[in-house]
Structures are given as structure tokens and as C-alpha cells.
Short mmCIF file of N, CA and C and ligand atoms in Angstrom, two decimals:
data_model
loop_
_atom_site.label_atom_id
_atom_site.label_comp_id
_atom_site.label_asym_id
_atom_site.label_seq_id
_atom_site.Cartn_x
_atom_site.Cartn_y
_atom_site.Cartn_z
N UNK A 153 -1.53 14.85 15.72
CA UNK A 153 -1.85 15.63 14.52
C UNK A 153 -3.08 15.04 13.83
N UNK A 154 -3.99 15.88 13.36
CA UNK A 154 -5.25 15.43 12.78
C UNK A 154 -5.10 14.93 11.35
N UNK A 155 -5.62 13.76 11.09
CA UNK A 155 -5.74 13.29 9.71
C UNK A 155 -6.96 12.39 9.64
N UNK A 156 -7.44 12.14 8.42
CA UNK A 156 -8.60 11.25 8.27
C UNK A 156 -8.28 10.23 7.19
N UNK A 157 -9.06 9.16 7.16
CA UNK A 157 -8.87 8.14 6.13
C UNK A 157 -10.21 7.91 5.42
N UNK A 158 -10.10 7.51 4.17
CA UNK A 158 -11.29 7.14 3.39
C UNK A 158 -10.84 6.23 2.26
N UNK A 159 -11.84 5.58 1.63
CA UNK A 159 -11.49 4.70 0.52
C UNK A 159 -10.95 5.52 -0.66
N UNK A 160 -10.02 4.92 -1.37
CA UNK A 160 -9.40 5.62 -2.51
C UNK A 160 -10.31 5.52 -3.74
N UNK A 161 -10.33 6.56 -4.54
CA UNK A 161 -11.01 6.48 -5.84
C UNK A 161 -10.09 7.06 -6.92
N UNK A 162 -10.48 6.90 -8.16
CA UNK A 162 -9.56 7.23 -9.26
C UNK A 162 -9.24 8.72 -9.31
N UNK A 163 -10.11 9.54 -8.73
CA UNK A 163 -9.82 10.98 -8.69
C UNK A 163 -8.60 11.29 -7.82
N UNK A 164 -8.20 10.33 -7.02
CA UNK A 164 -7.01 10.52 -6.17
C UNK A 164 -5.71 10.23 -6.92
N UNK A 165 -5.84 9.76 -8.16
CA UNK A 165 -4.67 9.22 -8.86
C UNK A 165 -3.49 10.20 -8.93
N UNK A 166 -3.73 11.43 -9.38
CA UNK A 166 -2.61 12.36 -9.58
C UNK A 166 -1.87 12.64 -8.27
N UNK A 167 -2.63 12.85 -7.21
CA UNK A 167 -1.99 13.12 -5.91
C UNK A 167 -1.25 11.89 -5.41
N UNK A 168 -1.85 10.71 -5.63
CA UNK A 168 -1.20 9.48 -5.16
C UNK A 168 0.11 9.26 -5.92
N UNK A 169 0.07 9.44 -7.25
CA UNK A 169 1.29 9.23 -8.04
C UNK A 169 2.38 10.21 -7.60
N UNK A 170 1.99 11.43 -7.35
CA UNK A 170 2.94 12.45 -6.90
C UNK A 170 3.59 11.99 -5.58
N UNK A 171 2.76 11.47 -4.68
CA UNK A 171 3.29 10.97 -3.39
C UNK A 171 4.24 9.80 -3.62
N UNK A 172 3.82 8.83 -4.43
CA UNK A 172 4.65 7.65 -4.66
C UNK A 172 6.01 8.04 -5.24
N UNK A 173 5.98 9.00 -6.18
CA UNK A 173 7.24 9.41 -6.83
C UNK A 173 8.16 10.14 -5.86
N UNK A 174 7.59 10.68 -4.79
CA UNK A 174 8.39 11.49 -3.87
C UNK A 174 9.14 10.65 -2.84
N UNK A 175 8.83 9.34 -2.80
CA UNK A 175 9.35 8.52 -1.71
C UNK A 175 10.32 7.46 -2.21
N UNK A 176 11.40 7.22 -1.47
CA UNK A 176 12.26 6.08 -1.82
C UNK A 176 11.54 4.79 -1.41
N UNK A 177 11.91 3.70 -2.03
CA UNK A 177 11.35 2.41 -1.62
C UNK A 177 10.08 2.03 -2.35
N UNK A 178 9.57 2.94 -3.21
CA UNK A 178 8.36 2.63 -3.95
C UNK A 178 8.76 2.10 -5.34
N UNK A 179 8.28 0.93 -5.68
CA UNK A 179 8.57 0.39 -7.01
C UNK A 179 7.44 0.76 -7.96
N UNK A 180 7.73 1.65 -8.91
CA UNK A 180 6.68 2.09 -9.85
C UNK A 180 6.95 1.50 -11.23
N UNK A 181 5.87 1.15 -11.93
CA UNK A 181 6.02 0.52 -13.25
C UNK A 181 4.78 0.86 -14.09
N UNK A 182 4.69 0.21 -15.23
CA UNK A 182 3.52 0.40 -16.09
C UNK A 182 2.22 0.05 -15.37
N UNK A 183 2.32 -0.79 -14.36
CA UNK A 183 1.12 -1.18 -13.60
C UNK A 183 0.58 -0.02 -12.78
N UNK A 184 1.32 1.09 -12.76
CA UNK A 184 0.88 2.26 -11.99
C UNK A 184 0.30 3.35 -12.88
N UNK A 185 0.12 3.04 -14.17
CA UNK A 185 -0.54 4.03 -15.04
C UNK A 185 -2.00 4.18 -14.59
N UNK A 186 -2.57 5.34 -14.91
CA UNK A 186 -3.93 5.65 -14.44
C UNK A 186 -4.94 4.54 -14.75
N UNK A 187 -4.88 4.02 -15.99
CA UNK A 187 -5.89 3.01 -16.38
C UNK A 187 -5.73 1.73 -15.55
N UNK A 188 -4.47 1.40 -15.23
CA UNK A 188 -4.23 0.18 -14.44
C UNK A 188 -4.70 0.36 -13.00
N UNK A 189 -4.42 1.54 -12.45
CA UNK A 189 -4.85 1.81 -11.07
C UNK A 189 -6.37 1.87 -11.02
N UNK A 190 -6.98 2.45 -12.05
CA UNK A 190 -8.44 2.52 -12.09
C UNK A 190 -9.05 1.11 -12.07
N UNK A 191 -8.45 0.21 -12.86
CA UNK A 191 -8.91 -1.18 -12.91
C UNK A 191 -8.74 -1.84 -11.54
N UNK A 192 -7.60 -1.58 -10.93
CA UNK A 192 -7.29 -2.15 -9.61
C UNK A 192 -8.30 -1.67 -8.56
N UNK A 193 -8.60 -0.37 -8.61
CA UNK A 193 -9.54 0.19 -7.62
C UNK A 193 -10.95 -0.38 -7.81
N UNK A 194 -11.31 -0.60 -9.07
CA UNK A 194 -12.64 -1.17 -9.34
C UNK A 194 -12.75 -2.57 -8.75
N UNK A 195 -11.66 -3.34 -8.87
CA UNK A 195 -11.69 -4.72 -8.38
C UNK A 195 -11.51 -4.82 -6.88
N UNK A 196 -10.92 -3.79 -6.28
CA UNK A 196 -10.54 -3.87 -4.86
C UNK A 196 -11.01 -2.63 -4.11
N UNK A 197 -12.28 -2.32 -4.26
CA UNK A 197 -12.78 -1.03 -3.78
C UNK A 197 -12.77 -0.90 -2.26
N UNK A 198 -12.78 -2.03 -1.55
CA UNK A 198 -12.85 -1.95 -0.08
C UNK A 198 -11.47 -1.89 0.57
N UNK A 199 -10.44 -2.25 -0.17
CA UNK A 199 -9.12 -2.44 0.45
C UNK A 199 -8.07 -1.41 0.01
N UNK A 200 -8.52 -0.38 -0.70
CA UNK A 200 -7.60 0.70 -1.11
C UNK A 200 -8.03 1.98 -0.40
N UNK A 201 -7.11 2.56 0.33
CA UNK A 201 -7.45 3.69 1.21
C UNK A 201 -6.46 4.83 1.02
N UNK A 202 -6.93 6.01 1.35
CA UNK A 202 -6.01 7.17 1.40
C UNK A 202 -6.17 7.84 2.76
N UNK A 203 -5.12 8.57 3.13
CA UNK A 203 -5.19 9.44 4.31
C UNK A 203 -5.14 10.88 3.81
N UNK A 204 -5.90 11.73 4.49
CA UNK A 204 -5.92 13.15 4.12
C UNK A 204 -5.63 14.00 5.34
N UNK A 205 -4.94 15.08 5.08
CA UNK A 205 -4.73 16.09 6.11
C UNK A 205 -4.98 17.45 5.46
N UNK A 206 -5.78 18.28 6.07
CA UNK A 206 -6.14 19.58 5.50
C UNK A 206 -6.59 19.44 4.04
N UNK A 207 -7.42 18.43 3.80
CA UNK A 207 -7.97 18.15 2.47
C UNK A 207 -6.93 17.80 1.41
N UNK A 208 -5.75 17.43 1.84
CA UNK A 208 -4.71 16.99 0.89
C UNK A 208 -4.38 15.54 1.14
N UNK A 209 -4.16 14.79 0.04
CA UNK A 209 -3.81 13.39 0.18
C UNK A 209 -2.37 13.27 0.72
N UNK A 210 -2.21 12.55 1.82
CA UNK A 210 -0.87 12.43 2.43
C UNK A 210 -0.46 10.98 2.64
N UNK A 211 -1.34 10.03 2.30
CA UNK A 211 -0.98 8.62 2.47
C UNK A 211 -1.87 7.73 1.63
N UNK A 212 -1.32 6.55 1.27
CA UNK A 212 -2.08 5.59 0.48
C UNK A 212 -1.77 4.16 0.93
N UNK A 213 -2.71 3.29 0.66
CA UNK A 213 -2.43 1.84 0.68
C UNK A 213 -3.30 1.21 -0.39
N UNK A 214 -2.70 0.31 -1.16
CA UNK A 214 -3.46 -0.45 -2.16
C UNK A 214 -3.48 -1.90 -1.71
N UNK A 215 -4.65 -2.40 -1.39
CA UNK A 215 -4.80 -3.81 -1.06
C UNK A 215 -5.53 -4.50 -2.20
N UNK A 216 -5.01 -5.64 -2.62
CA UNK A 216 -5.66 -6.39 -3.69
C UNK A 216 -5.75 -7.85 -3.29
N UNK A 217 -6.75 -8.52 -3.80
CA UNK A 217 -6.91 -9.93 -3.42
C UNK A 217 -7.29 -10.77 -4.62
N UNK A 218 -6.84 -12.01 -4.61
CA UNK A 218 -7.27 -12.96 -5.64
C UNK A 218 -8.39 -13.83 -5.10
N UNK A 219 -8.96 -13.42 -3.95
CA UNK A 219 -10.05 -14.17 -3.33
C UNK A 219 -9.54 -15.15 -2.29
N UNK A 220 -8.22 -15.38 -2.31
CA UNK A 220 -7.63 -16.37 -1.40
C UNK A 220 -6.61 -15.71 -0.49
N UNK A 221 -5.69 -14.95 -1.05
CA UNK A 221 -4.69 -14.21 -0.29
C UNK A 221 -4.84 -12.72 -0.56
N UNK A 222 -4.43 -11.91 0.42
CA UNK A 222 -4.40 -10.47 0.23
C UNK A 222 -2.98 -10.04 -0.12
N UNK A 223 -2.86 -9.03 -0.94
CA UNK A 223 -1.55 -8.48 -1.33
C UNK A 223 -1.57 -6.98 -1.09
N UNK A 224 -0.51 -6.49 -0.49
CA UNK A 224 -0.48 -5.06 -0.16
C UNK A 224 0.58 -4.36 -1.00
N UNK A 225 0.19 -3.26 -1.58
CA UNK A 225 1.09 -2.44 -2.40
C UNK A 225 0.99 -0.98 -1.95
N UNK A 226 2.06 -0.24 -2.18
CA UNK A 226 2.04 1.22 -2.10
C UNK A 226 1.52 1.78 -0.78
N UNK A 227 1.93 1.16 0.31
CA UNK A 227 1.73 1.84 1.59
C UNK A 227 2.74 2.98 1.60
N UNK A 228 2.25 4.19 1.66
CA UNK A 228 3.12 5.37 1.53
C UNK A 228 2.56 6.51 2.36
N UNK A 229 3.43 7.17 3.06
CA UNK A 229 3.03 8.34 3.86
C UNK A 229 3.99 9.48 3.54
N UNK A 230 3.44 10.63 3.30
CA UNK A 230 4.24 11.80 2.93
C UNK A 230 5.37 12.02 3.92
N UNK A 231 6.55 12.23 3.38
CA UNK A 231 7.70 12.51 4.24
C UNK A 231 7.41 13.79 5.02
N UNK A 232 7.72 13.80 6.29
CA UNK A 232 7.37 14.97 7.11
C UNK A 232 6.12 14.69 7.93
N UNK A 233 5.31 13.73 7.47
CA UNK A 233 4.12 13.33 8.25
C UNK A 233 4.22 11.86 8.66
N UNK A 234 5.43 11.32 8.51
CA UNK A 234 5.63 9.93 8.93
C UNK A 234 5.81 9.87 10.45
N UNK A 235 5.64 8.65 10.98
CA UNK A 235 5.82 8.38 12.41
C UNK A 235 4.79 9.08 13.29
N UNK A 236 3.60 9.36 12.74
CA UNK A 236 2.53 9.90 13.60
C UNK A 236 1.27 9.03 13.52
N UNK A 237 1.45 7.81 13.00
CA UNK A 237 0.34 6.85 13.04
C UNK A 237 -0.47 6.72 11.77
N UNK A 238 -0.09 7.45 10.71
CA UNK A 238 -0.90 7.39 9.47
C UNK A 238 -0.76 6.02 8.79
N UNK A 239 0.48 5.55 8.67
CA UNK A 239 0.70 4.25 8.02
C UNK A 239 -0.02 3.13 8.77
N UNK A 240 0.05 3.18 10.08
CA UNK A 240 -0.58 2.15 10.90
C UNK A 240 -2.10 2.14 10.69
N UNK A 241 -2.68 3.33 10.61
CA UNK A 241 -4.14 3.39 10.44
C UNK A 241 -4.56 2.93 9.04
N UNK A 242 -3.79 3.32 8.03
CA UNK A 242 -4.11 2.86 6.67
C UNK A 242 -4.04 1.33 6.60
N UNK A 243 -2.98 0.78 7.21
CA UNK A 243 -2.82 -0.67 7.21
C UNK A 243 -3.99 -1.34 7.92
N UNK A 244 -4.40 -0.77 9.05
CA UNK A 244 -5.53 -1.35 9.81
C UNK A 244 -6.81 -1.34 8.97
N UNK A 245 -7.06 -0.24 8.26
CA UNK A 245 -8.27 -0.15 7.43
C UNK A 245 -8.26 -1.26 6.36
N UNK A 246 -7.11 -1.41 5.73
CA UNK A 246 -6.98 -2.40 4.66
C UNK A 246 -7.13 -3.82 5.22
N UNK A 247 -6.46 -4.11 6.32
CA UNK A 247 -6.51 -5.47 6.87
C UNK A 247 -7.90 -5.79 7.41
N UNK A 248 -8.58 -4.81 7.99
CA UNK A 248 -9.95 -5.03 8.45
C UNK A 248 -10.84 -5.44 7.28
N UNK A 249 -10.67 -4.74 6.16
CA UNK A 249 -11.49 -5.05 4.98
C UNK A 249 -11.16 -6.45 4.45
N UNK A 250 -9.88 -6.81 4.47
CA UNK A 250 -9.51 -8.18 4.06
C UNK A 250 -10.17 -9.21 4.98
N UNK A 251 -10.11 -8.93 6.28
CA UNK A 251 -10.71 -9.88 7.25
C UNK A 251 -12.20 -10.04 6.98
N UNK A 252 -12.86 -8.91 6.74
CA UNK A 252 -14.31 -8.97 6.46
C UNK A 252 -14.60 -9.81 5.22
N UNK A 253 -13.67 -9.78 4.27
CA UNK A 253 -13.86 -10.54 3.04
C UNK A 253 -13.42 -12.00 3.19
N UNK A 254 -12.99 -12.37 4.40
CA UNK A 254 -12.62 -13.77 4.65
C UNK A 254 -11.21 -14.14 4.24
N UNK A 255 -10.39 -13.13 3.96
CA UNK A 255 -9.00 -13.40 3.59
C UNK A 255 -8.21 -13.76 4.86
N UNK A 256 -7.47 -14.87 4.79
CA UNK A 256 -6.81 -15.37 6.01
C UNK A 256 -5.34 -14.97 6.13
N UNK A 257 -4.74 -14.58 5.02
CA UNK A 257 -3.30 -14.26 5.07
C UNK A 257 -2.95 -13.25 3.99
N UNK A 258 -2.01 -12.36 4.29
CA UNK A 258 -1.58 -11.35 3.32
C UNK A 258 -0.09 -11.43 3.06
N UNK A 259 0.29 -11.03 1.88
CA UNK A 259 1.70 -10.96 1.49
C UNK A 259 1.99 -9.56 0.95
N UNK A 260 3.26 -9.22 0.92
CA UNK A 260 3.67 -7.97 0.27
C UNK A 260 5.09 -8.12 -0.25
N UNK A 261 5.44 -7.27 -1.18
CA UNK A 261 6.80 -7.25 -1.72
C UNK A 261 7.52 -6.03 -1.17
N UNK A 262 8.76 -6.20 -0.80
CA UNK A 262 9.54 -5.06 -0.33
C UNK A 262 10.96 -5.21 -0.86
N UNK A 263 11.54 -4.11 -1.32
CA UNK A 263 12.91 -4.18 -1.84
C UNK A 263 13.90 -4.50 -0.72
N UNK A 264 14.93 -5.29 -1.08
CA UNK A 264 15.98 -5.68 -0.12
C UNK A 264 16.55 -4.48 0.62
N UNK A 265 16.74 -3.36 -0.12
CA UNK A 265 17.42 -2.21 0.49
C UNK A 265 16.46 -1.24 1.18
N UNK A 266 15.19 -1.58 1.22
CA UNK A 266 14.23 -0.69 1.90
C UNK A 266 14.16 -1.06 3.39
N UNK A 267 15.23 -0.72 4.07
CA UNK A 267 15.32 -1.14 5.48
C UNK A 267 14.25 -0.43 6.33
N UNK A 268 13.92 0.81 5.97
CA UNK A 268 12.86 1.52 6.70
C UNK A 268 11.55 0.74 6.58
N UNK A 269 11.24 0.35 5.36
CA UNK A 269 10.01 -0.40 5.12
C UNK A 269 10.03 -1.73 5.87
N UNK A 270 11.15 -2.45 5.75
CA UNK A 270 11.24 -3.78 6.41
C UNK A 270 11.08 -3.62 7.92
N UNK A 271 11.74 -2.61 8.49
CA UNK A 271 11.62 -2.39 9.95
C UNK A 271 10.17 -2.08 10.33
N UNK A 272 9.50 -1.27 9.51
CA UNK A 272 8.09 -0.95 9.78
C UNK A 272 7.25 -2.23 9.78
N UNK A 273 7.43 -3.05 8.74
CA UNK A 273 6.60 -4.26 8.63
C UNK A 273 6.89 -5.21 9.78
N UNK A 274 8.15 -5.35 10.14
CA UNK A 274 8.47 -6.26 11.25
C UNK A 274 7.88 -5.74 12.56
N UNK A 275 7.94 -4.42 12.75
CA UNK A 275 7.36 -3.82 13.95
C UNK A 275 5.85 -4.08 14.00
N UNK A 276 5.24 -4.16 12.82
CA UNK A 276 3.79 -4.39 12.74
C UNK A 276 3.45 -5.89 12.80
N UNK A 277 4.47 -6.74 12.98
CA UNK A 277 4.21 -8.17 13.18
C UNK A 277 4.31 -9.02 11.92
N UNK A 278 4.82 -8.42 10.83
CA UNK A 278 4.96 -9.19 9.60
C UNK A 278 6.29 -9.95 9.64
N UNK A 279 6.30 -11.12 9.02
CA UNK A 279 7.47 -11.99 9.08
C UNK A 279 8.20 -11.97 7.73
N UNK A 280 9.51 -11.70 7.80
CA UNK A 280 10.33 -11.73 6.59
C UNK A 280 10.59 -13.18 6.22
N UNK A 281 10.10 -13.61 5.05
CA UNK A 281 10.23 -15.02 4.66
C UNK A 281 11.61 -15.27 4.08
N UNK A 282 12.22 -16.35 4.51
CA UNK A 282 13.52 -16.74 3.96
C UNK A 282 13.35 -17.98 3.08
N UNK A 283 12.12 -18.52 3.07
CA UNK A 283 11.90 -19.80 2.39
C UNK A 283 11.29 -19.66 1.00
N UNK A 284 10.97 -18.43 0.59
CA UNK A 284 10.40 -18.27 -0.75
C UNK A 284 11.13 -17.18 -1.51
N UNK A 285 11.15 -17.33 -2.83
CA UNK A 285 11.68 -16.30 -3.71
C UNK A 285 10.53 -15.87 -4.62
N UNK A 286 10.62 -14.68 -5.15
CA UNK A 286 9.60 -14.27 -6.12
C UNK A 286 10.15 -14.51 -7.52
N UNK A 287 9.32 -15.05 -8.41
CA UNK A 287 9.69 -15.23 -9.81
C UNK A 287 8.66 -14.49 -10.65
N UNK A 288 9.11 -13.86 -11.73
CA UNK A 288 8.22 -13.01 -12.52
C UNK A 288 8.38 -13.30 -14.00
N UNK A 289 7.34 -13.03 -14.77
CA UNK A 289 7.41 -13.16 -16.23
C UNK A 289 6.57 -12.05 -16.85
N UNK A 290 7.14 -11.36 -17.82
CA UNK A 290 6.38 -10.30 -18.49
C UNK A 290 5.43 -10.91 -19.50
N UNK A 291 4.18 -10.46 -19.49
CA UNK A 291 3.19 -10.93 -20.47
C UNK A 291 2.99 -9.91 -21.58
N UNK A 292 3.54 -8.69 -21.35
CA UNK A 292 3.44 -7.64 -22.35
C UNK A 292 4.82 -7.03 -22.49
N UNK A 293 5.34 -6.92 -23.72
CA UNK A 293 6.70 -6.39 -23.88
C UNK A 293 6.66 -4.88 -24.19
C1 COA B 414 6.68 2.71 5.91
C2 COA B 414 5.77 3.91 6.14
C3 COA B 414 4.53 3.75 5.28
C4 COA B 414 5.37 3.97 7.61
O1 COA B 414 4.36 4.95 7.78
P1 COA B 414 4.25 5.86 9.09
O2 COA B 414 3.02 6.66 8.98
O3 COA B 414 5.52 6.58 9.31
O4 COA B 414 4.09 4.75 10.24
P2 COA B 414 3.31 4.96 11.62
O5 COA B 414 3.61 6.32 12.16
O6 COA B 414 1.89 4.62 11.45
O7 COA B 414 4.01 3.90 12.54
C5 COA B 414 3.30 2.78 13.09
C6 COA B 414 4.22 2.08 14.04
O8 COA B 414 5.39 1.64 13.34
C7 COA B 414 6.54 2.23 13.90
N1 COA B 414 7.43 2.58 12.80
C8 COA B 414 7.22 3.45 11.81
N2 COA B 414 8.26 3.46 10.96
C9 COA B 414 9.13 2.56 11.46
C10 COA B 414 10.40 2.12 11.04
N3 COA B 414 10.99 2.60 9.95
N4 COA B 414 11.03 1.18 11.78
C11 COA B 414 10.45 0.66 12.89
N5 COA B 414 9.24 1.05 13.34
C12 COA B 414 8.59 1.98 12.62
C13 COA B 414 6.06 3.46 14.65
O9 COA B 414 6.94 3.81 15.69
C14 COA B 414 4.72 2.96 15.18
O10 COA B 414 4.93 2.14 16.31
P3 COA B 414 3.82 1.91 17.44
O11 COA B 414 2.60 1.35 16.75
O12 COA B 414 4.44 0.93 18.35
O13 COA B 414 3.57 3.26 18.03
C15 COA B 414 6.49 5.25 5.78
O14 COA B 414 7.72 5.28 6.45
C16 COA B 414 6.74 5.42 4.30
O15 COA B 414 5.90 5.95 3.57
N6 COA B 414 7.93 5.00 3.82
C17 COA B 414 8.30 5.17 2.40
C18 COA B 414 7.51 4.25 1.50
C19 COA B 414 7.75 2.80 1.83
O16 COA B 414 8.87 2.34 1.97
N7 COA B 414 6.64 2.04 1.94
C20 COA B 414 6.70 0.62 2.19
C21 COA B 414 6.87 -0.07 0.88
S1 COA B 414 6.96 -1.84 1.09
#
């Protein structure tokens, strides 16, 4: 099935949010408001991509980096168009851009109960870490 990929821009926001809300396993928060995503895209213009089919957005990946490690968020493919290679291609675009920027390792967060997501990542060669936990602190209440 035909689809294309290109870098994401802020004009994609409404379609991307609609996609994210339609899928289980996506953790959405205040960090996904338009202004926050716009800021993220400005800082990470090479590593955020969308997939399109028939001129409609059907997939996203947000890659962000602190200059040392890459972090992947919101890899999402429209239900009904999954399992045809869109997620794999989005991931490849993002990882290629990280490699070009000299990033040597990437991390991502995935919910415990997102077995589909975990299986996808393991199939793609990612390792589920048992030696680290994530700790968080809110800076804005
Ligand atoms: C996870 C997700 C992005 C995968 O996208 P996709 O377009 O269906 O994946 P692809 O078709 O590109 O699959 C790439 C490869 O992974 C395999 N694969 C896809 N989903 C898989 C799964 N759930 N379990 C195991 N393997 C899987 C495919 O068979 C393919 O294998 P191959 O390269 O050997 O041929 C998609 O299922 C999705 O949007 N899920 C909901 C959102 C989500 O959970 N995102 C991850 C948040 S951490």
C-alpha cells in the first residue's frame, strides 16, 4: 500500500492529535498542547516525521534529543493501516536523523500494559530494561 513520509511541522498538529487520541497506548498530557509540540518541533526539526496516505496524516514519530541521547515519543500509526510497514519506516527516518546528529543511543517510555507496543519495539531490536526505573517530578502544578 502506498504511503509517503516527510518531516513534521506545526500545521500537522490537529491531525496528529486526532491520531494520538484514537489509539490505545498513547500517553497524552499538557506536554502535548499545540504550543509545547510547536516548541518541540522547533528544537527537533530533523527527528519528527509524519506518514501520509492520500494526502492524509496516518502516522507520526516524535524524536527529541538532549544532544547526548535520543528519546522517542508518539510513534503512532492509524488503526487499519498498521502492519504494512509505516511504523518501521517512520522509526528508520527518525533513527537515521539521530545517527547523522551523532547520537549513539536512544530511549523510549512505554506503558507496562502496552503489550502491542512492547512487542513491536522488541521485534525492532529494542531491549526492555529491567535495571532502571523512571522517576518524575512536576515543575508546574
Ligand atoms: C506500534 C505501532 C506504531 C507499529 O506500527 P506499524 O506500522 O503497525 O508497524 P510496521 O507495520 O511498520 O511493522 C514493522 C515490523 O514490526 C512488526 N510488528 C508490528 N507490530 C507488531 C507487534 N505488535 N508485535 C510484534 N511485531 C510487530 C511487523 O510485523 C514488522 O515486522 P518485519 O519488519 O519483520 O516485517 C502501531 O501498532 C501503533 O500505532 N500502535 C498504537 C500506538 C502505540 O502503542 N505506539 C507505541 C507507543 S510506545
